[in-house]
mmCIF file of C-alpha atoms in Angstrom:
data_model
loop_
_atom_site.group_PDB
_atom_site.id
_atom_site.type_symbol
_atom_site.label_atom_id
_atom_site.label_comp_id
_atom_site.label_asym_id
_atom_site.label_seq_id
_atom_site.Cartn_x
_atom_site.Cartn_y
_atom_site.Cartn_z
ATOM 1 C CA MET A 1 78.843 74.077 82.651
ATOM 2 C CA GLY A 2 75.468 74.604 80.986
ATOM 3 C CA MET A 3 72.855 71.909 80.590
ATOM 4 C CA ASN A 4 71.999 70.404 77.215
ATOM 5 C CA ILE A 5 68.655 71.784 76.019
ATOM 6 C CA ASP A 6 67.479 68.387 74.741
ATOM 7 C CA PHE A 7 68.067 66.893 78.201
ATOM 8 C CA VAL A 8 66.239 69.785 79.918
ATOM 9 C CA LEU A 9 63.226 69.432 77.601
ATOM 10 C CA LEU A 10 63.055 65.693 78.298
ATOM 11 C CA GLN A 11 63.115 66.368 82.061
ATOM 12 C CA SER A 12 60.440 69.072 81.810
ATOM 13 C CA GLU A 13 56.922 68.159 82.975
ATOM 14 C CA LEU A 14 55.535 70.456 80.284
ATOM 15 C CA PHE A 15 57.695 69.410 77.333
ATOM 16 C CA HIS A 16 58.806 65.810 77.884
ATOM 17 C CA SER A 17 55.666 64.291 76.351
ATOM 18 C CA LEU A 18 55.571 66.603 73.322
ATOM 19 C CA LYS A 19 56.269 64.962 70.004
ATOM 20 C CA GLN A 20 60.003 64.669 69.338
ATOM 21 C CA GLU A 21 59.679 66.873 66.253
ATOM 22 C CA HIS A 22 58.100 69.640 68.348
ATOM 23 C CA ARG A 23 60.766 69.378 71.048
ATOM 24 C CA ARG A 24 63.438 69.762 68.348
ATOM 25 C CA ARG A 25 61.759 72.910 67.065
ATOM 26 C CA ILE A 26 61.676 74.374 70.572
ATOM 27 C CA ALA A 27 65.333 73.452 71.157
ATOM 28 C CA ALA A 28 66.300 75.267 67.959
ATOM 29 C CA ILE A 29 65.162 78.668 69.299
ATOM 30 C CA CYS A 30 66.518 78.332 72.871
ATOM 31 C CA ILE A 31 69.334 80.667 73.980
ATOM 32 C CA PRO A 32 71.177 79.857 77.259
ATOM 33 C CA LYS A 33 71.543 82.645 79.826
ATOM 34 C CA ARG A 34 73.479 82.479 83.112
ATOM 35 C CA LEU A 35 72.192 84.342 86.170
ATOM 36 C CA LYS A 36 74.143 85.322 89.270
ATOM 37 C CA LYS A 37 72.571 84.934 92.702
ATOM 38 C CA GLN A 38 70.048 87.761 93.298
ATOM 39 C CA GLU A 39 70.225 88.863 89.643
ATOM 40 C CA ILE A 40 66.905 90.194 88.341
ATOM 41 C CA LEU A 41 65.802 88.536 85.096
ATOM 42 C CA PHE A 42 62.786 90.790 84.569
ATOM 43 C CA ARG A 43 60.620 93.112 86.631
ATOM 44 C CA GLU A 44 56.866 93.318 87.046
ATOM 45 C CA GLY A 45 55.512 95.552 84.274
ATOM 46 C CA ASP A 46 58.480 95.054 81.916
ATOM 47 C CA LYS A 47 57.561 94.390 78.305
ATOM 48 C CA GLY A 48 57.739 90.655 77.620
ATOM 49 C CA TYR A 49 60.058 89.754 74.772
ATOM 50 C CA ALA A 50 60.627 86.130 75.791
ATOM 51 C CA VAL A 51 59.480 83.162 77.830
ATOM 52 C CA TYR A 52 61.981 81.201 79.903
ATOM 53 C CA LEU A 53 62.816 77.610 80.744
ATOM 54 C CA CYS A 54 64.803 76.964 83.927
ATOM 55 C CA SER A 55 67.822 74.767 83.215
ATOM 56 C CA TRP A 56 69.351 74.591 86.713
ATOM 57 C CA GLY A 57 69.253 76.624 89.905
ATOM 58 C CA ALA A 58 66.135 78.360 91.230
ATOM 59 C CA VAL A 59 64.233 81.456 90.097
ATOM 60 C CA GLN A 60 61.740 83.178 92.382
ATOM 61 C CA LEU A 61 58.658 84.866 90.921
ATOM 62 C CA PHE A 62 57.220 87.611 93.109
ATOM 63 C CA LYS A 63 54.837 90.570 93.076
ATOM 64 C CA SER A 64 55.124 93.848 94.953
ATOM 65 C CA SER A 65 52.157 94.556 97.241
ATOM 66 C CA PRO A 66 50.683 98.066 97.642
ATOM 67 C CA SER A 67 52.551 98.306 100.966
ATOM 68 C CA GLY A 68 55.838 97.682 99.180
ATOM 69 C CA GLU A 69 56.386 94.138 100.400
ATOM 70 C CA ASP A 70 57.409 91.384 98.002
ATOM 71 C CA VAL A 71 54.941 88.489 97.843
ATOM 72 C CA VAL A 72 56.382 85.204 96.557
ATOM 73 C CA ILE A 73 54.233 83.615 93.862
ATOM 74 C CA LYS A 74 56.388 80.616 93.013
ATOM 75 C CA VAL A 75 59.920 79.249 93.049
ATOM 76 C CA VAL A 76 60.668 77.912 89.569
ATOM 77 C CA LYS A 77 62.516 74.594 89.479
ATOM 78 C CA PRO A 78 64.697 73.111 86.711
ATOM 79 C CA GLY A 79 62.579 72.002 83.760
ATOM 80 C CA GLU A 80 59.801 74.538 84.388
ATOM 81 C CA LEU A 81 58.640 77.157 81.887
ATOM 82 C CA PHE A 82 57.779 80.647 83.143
ATOM 83 C CA GLY A 83 56.749 83.991 81.689
ATOM 84 C CA GLU A 84 54.475 82.248 79.190
ATOM 85 C CA VAL A 85 51.641 84.651 80.018
ATOM 86 C CA VAL A 86 53.160 87.100 77.485
ATOM 87 C CA LEU A 87 52.294 84.638 74.717
ATOM 88 C CA PHE A 88 48.548 84.773 75.320
ATOM 89 C CA GLU A 89 47.240 87.390 77.760
ATOM 90 C CA THR A 90 49.464 90.448 78.010
ATOM 91 C CA ASN A 91 52.684 91.819 76.571
ATOM 92 C CA ARG A 92 54.021 92.706 80.028
ATOM 93 C CA TYR A 93 55.224 90.451 82.819
ATOM 94 C CA PRO A 94 52.753 90.381 85.743
ATOM 95 C CA VAL A 95 55.520 89.393 88.199
ATOM 96 C CA SER A 96 59.241 89.938 88.764
ATOM 97 C CA ALA A 97 61.828 87.154 88.494
ATOM 98 C CA VAL A 98 65.065 86.911 90.502
ATOM 99 C CA ALA A 99 67.666 84.145 90.759
ATOM 100 C CA LEU A 100 67.758 82.753 94.302
ATOM 101 C CA GLU A 101 71.100 81.121 93.534
ATOM 102 C CA SER A 102 73.473 80.860 90.595
ATOM 103 C CA SER A 103 71.205 79.611 87.826
ATOM 104 C CA GLU A 104 70.811 79.089 84.105
ATOM 105 C CA VAL A 105 67.717 79.636 82.015
ATOM 106 C CA PHE A 106 66.981 79.141 78.344
ATOM 107 C CA VAL A 107 65.513 82.196 76.646
ATOM 108 C CA LEU A 108 62.751 81.434 74.139
ATOM 109 C CA PRO A 109 62.193 84.654 72.132
ATOM 110 C CA LYS A 110 58.497 85.507 72.010
ATOM 111 C CA TYR A 111 58.401 86.224 68.261
ATOM 112 C CA GLN A 112 60.041 82.907 67.347
ATOM 113 C CA PHE A 113 57.818 80.979 69.756
ATOM 114 C CA GLU A 114 54.740 82.642 68.268
ATOM 115 C CA CYS A 115 55.939 81.499 64.837
ATOM 116 C CA LEU A 116 55.985 77.921 66.142
ATOM 117 C CA LEU A 117 52.431 78.359 67.444
ATOM 118 C CA GLU A 118 51.249 79.247 63.939
ATOM 119 C CA ASP A 119 51.676 75.556 63.102
ATOM 120 C CA VAL A 120 48.283 74.029 63.954
ATOM 121 C CA GLN A 121 49.693 70.683 65.126
ATOM 122 C CA PHE A 122 52.389 72.318 67.248
ATOM 123 C CA ARG A 123 49.867 74.735 68.799
ATOM 124 C CA LYS A 124 47.436 71.940 69.622
ATOM 125 C CA ASP A 125 50.206 69.810 71.151
ATOM 126 C CA PHE A 126 51.633 72.692 73.192
ATOM 127 C CA ILE A 127 48.310 74.048 74.483
ATOM 128 C CA THR A 128 47.165 70.554 75.505
ATOM 129 C CA HIS A 129 50.230 70.186 77.700
ATOM 130 C CA LEU A 130 49.979 73.776 78.936
ATOM 131 C CA MET A 131 46.441 73.085 80.191
ATOM 132 C CA LYS A 132 47.756 70.038 82.046
ATOM 133 C CA LYS A 133 50.306 72.316 83.718
ATOM 134 C CA LEU A 134 47.601 74.817 84.709
ATOM 135 C CA ARG A 135 45.488 72.050 86.261
ATOM 136 C CA TYR A 136 48.540 70.809 88.143
ATOM 137 C CA LEU A 137 49.321 74.327 89.452
ATOM 138 C CA THR A 138 45.708 74.774 90.585
ATOM 139 C CA GLU A 139 45.891 71.514 92.524
ATOM 140 C CA GLN A 140 49.250 72.523 94.002
ATOM 141 C CA LEU A 141 47.919 75.932 95.057
ATOM 142 C CA TYR A 142 44.945 74.360 96.810
ATOM 143 C CA ARG A 143 47.147 71.794 98.536
ATOM 144 C CA VAL A 144 49.746 74.319 99.674
ATOM 145 C CA SER A 145 47.111 76.787 100.895
ATOM 146 C CA THR A 146 45.837 74.177 103.357
ATOM 147 C CA LEU A 147 49.295 73.463 104.845
ATOM 148 C CA THR A 148 50.834 75.063 107.930
ATOM 149 C CA PRO A 149 54.119 76.999 107.507
ATOM 150 C CA GLU A 150 56.011 74.009 108.970
ATOM 151 C CA GLN A 151 54.374 71.668 106.474
ATOM 152 C CA ARG A 152 55.088 74.086 103.575
ATOM 153 C CA PHE A 153 58.744 74.260 104.643
ATOM 154 C CA LEU A 154 59.166 70.489 104.883
ATOM 155 C CA GLU A 155 57.294 69.969 101.604
ATOM 156 C CA PHE A 156 59.574 72.482 99.857
ATOM 157 C CA LEU A 157 62.685 70.706 101.179
ATOM 158 C CA ARG A 158 61.334 67.353 99.987
ATOM 159 C CA GLU A 159 60.462 68.616 96.498
ATOM 160 C CA ARG A 160 63.725 70.518 96.130
ATOM 161 C CA TYR A 161 66.236 68.115 97.678
ATOM 162 C CA GLY A 162 64.507 64.743 98.012
ATOM 163 C CA ASN A 163 64.623 62.608 101.172
ATOM 164 C CA LYS A 164 68.134 63.488 102.321
ATOM 165 C CA THR A 165 69.356 63.464 105.919
ATOM 166 C CA GLU A 166 71.748 66.362 105.242
ATOM 167 C CA ILE A 167 70.879 69.225 102.907
ATOM 168 C CA ARG A 168 73.258 71.945 101.756
ATOM 169 C CA VAL A 169 71.180 75.035 101.047
ATOM 170 C CA SER A 170 72.120 78.022 98.929
ATOM 171 C CA PHE A 171 69.097 80.056 100.077
ATOM 172 C CA SER A 172 69.307 82.438 103.017
ATOM 173 C CA LYS A 173 66.866 82.052 105.904
ATOM 174 C CA LYS A 174 65.256 85.314 104.782
ATOM 175 C CA ASP A 175 64.721 83.870 101.277
ATOM 176 C CA MET A 176 63.287 80.655 102.713
ATOM 177 C CA ALA A 177 60.876 82.623 104.904
ATOM 178 C CA SER A 178 59.718 84.518 101.822
ATOM 179 C CA ILE A 179 59.285 81.270 99.859
ATOM 180 C CA ILE A 180 56.893 79.784 102.426
ATOM 181 C CA GLY A 181 55.113 83.081 103.037
ATOM 182 C CA ILE A 182 56.034 84.082 106.591
ATOM 183 C CA THR A 183 58.192 86.795 108.160
ATOM 184 C CA PRO A 184 61.880 86.138 108.949
ATOM 185 C CA GLU A 185 61.054 86.458 112.650
ATOM 186 C CA ALA A 186 58.300 83.846 112.417
ATOM 187 C CA PHE A 187 60.633 81.612 110.422
ATOM 188 C CA SER A 188 63.311 81.834 113.133
ATOM 189 C CA ARG A 189 60.745 80.841 115.785
ATOM 190 C CA MET A 190 59.585 77.971 113.589
ATOM 191 C CA LEU A 191 63.165 76.699 113.171
ATOM 192 C CA GLN A 192 63.586 76.746 116.935
ATOM 193 C CA ARG A 193 60.395 74.707 117.379
ATOM 194 C CA LEU A 194 61.513 72.171 114.765
ATOM 195 C CA LYS A 195 64.876 71.866 116.535
ATOM 196 C CA VAL A 196 63.263 71.355 119.949
ATOM 197 C CA GLU A 197 60.878 68.783 118.467
ATOM 198 C CA GLY A 198 63.843 66.902 117.009
ATOM 199 C CA ILE A 199 62.708 67.258 113.375
ATOM 200 C CA LEU A 200 65.589 69.245 111.880
ATOM 201 C CA GLU A 201 68.318 71.744 112.654
ATOM 202 C CA TRP A 202 69.654 74.510 110.392
ATOM 203 C CA LYS A 203 73.414 74.948 110.899
ATOM 204 C CA GLY A 204 75.142 77.524 108.683
ATOM 205 C CA THR A 205 74.542 76.359 105.114
ATOM 206 C CA LYS A 206 73.345 72.887 106.135
ATOM 207 C CA ILE A 207 70.026 71.498 107.289
ATOM 208 C CA ILE A 208 70.298 68.309 109.320
ATOM 209 C CA MET A 209 67.162 66.173 109.165
ATOM 210 C CA LYS A 210 66.568 64.062 112.288
#
């Protein structure tokens, strides 16, 4: 069952503190879209006709390196906006987006969103909160870049699932390795170390925290 757009906007770090009138105007242009696991939403270089708001699930943003490898930029969580670069900088997506699990996003058509931005008060309100998001992402990038792969893995589990002792994951080990920026082989060795150290154990689709 899909999520109510008003609820998603209220849970969103970017939109929850917008004026109620402005949230209503955003809700009015949102179109729900279901994604199957591993379904591509858009590819790097595609023309951008919309921005997206994650309702539930997880969407991975990645770029293809010159060597052909996929480099993970971010895993989008529920309540997060993505693809907004096509509103301001370019008309093409600079990354690709794929659903890591069954997910739902709200499509915000670019033309209709640009019409909202023509309202001076709406534009000022939205850009103020967008700048807060950019500052937050900069701080996150700096923090994550100073962490070890083990710390990035544990931090991701905490942010995604909270402080649970048993986690049921829908991501494959290969996907998780990509998320934290290491090879599947290095990830397997890391899991073995974490098991030996008594920190966690990955069994099938479950992670047991110790």
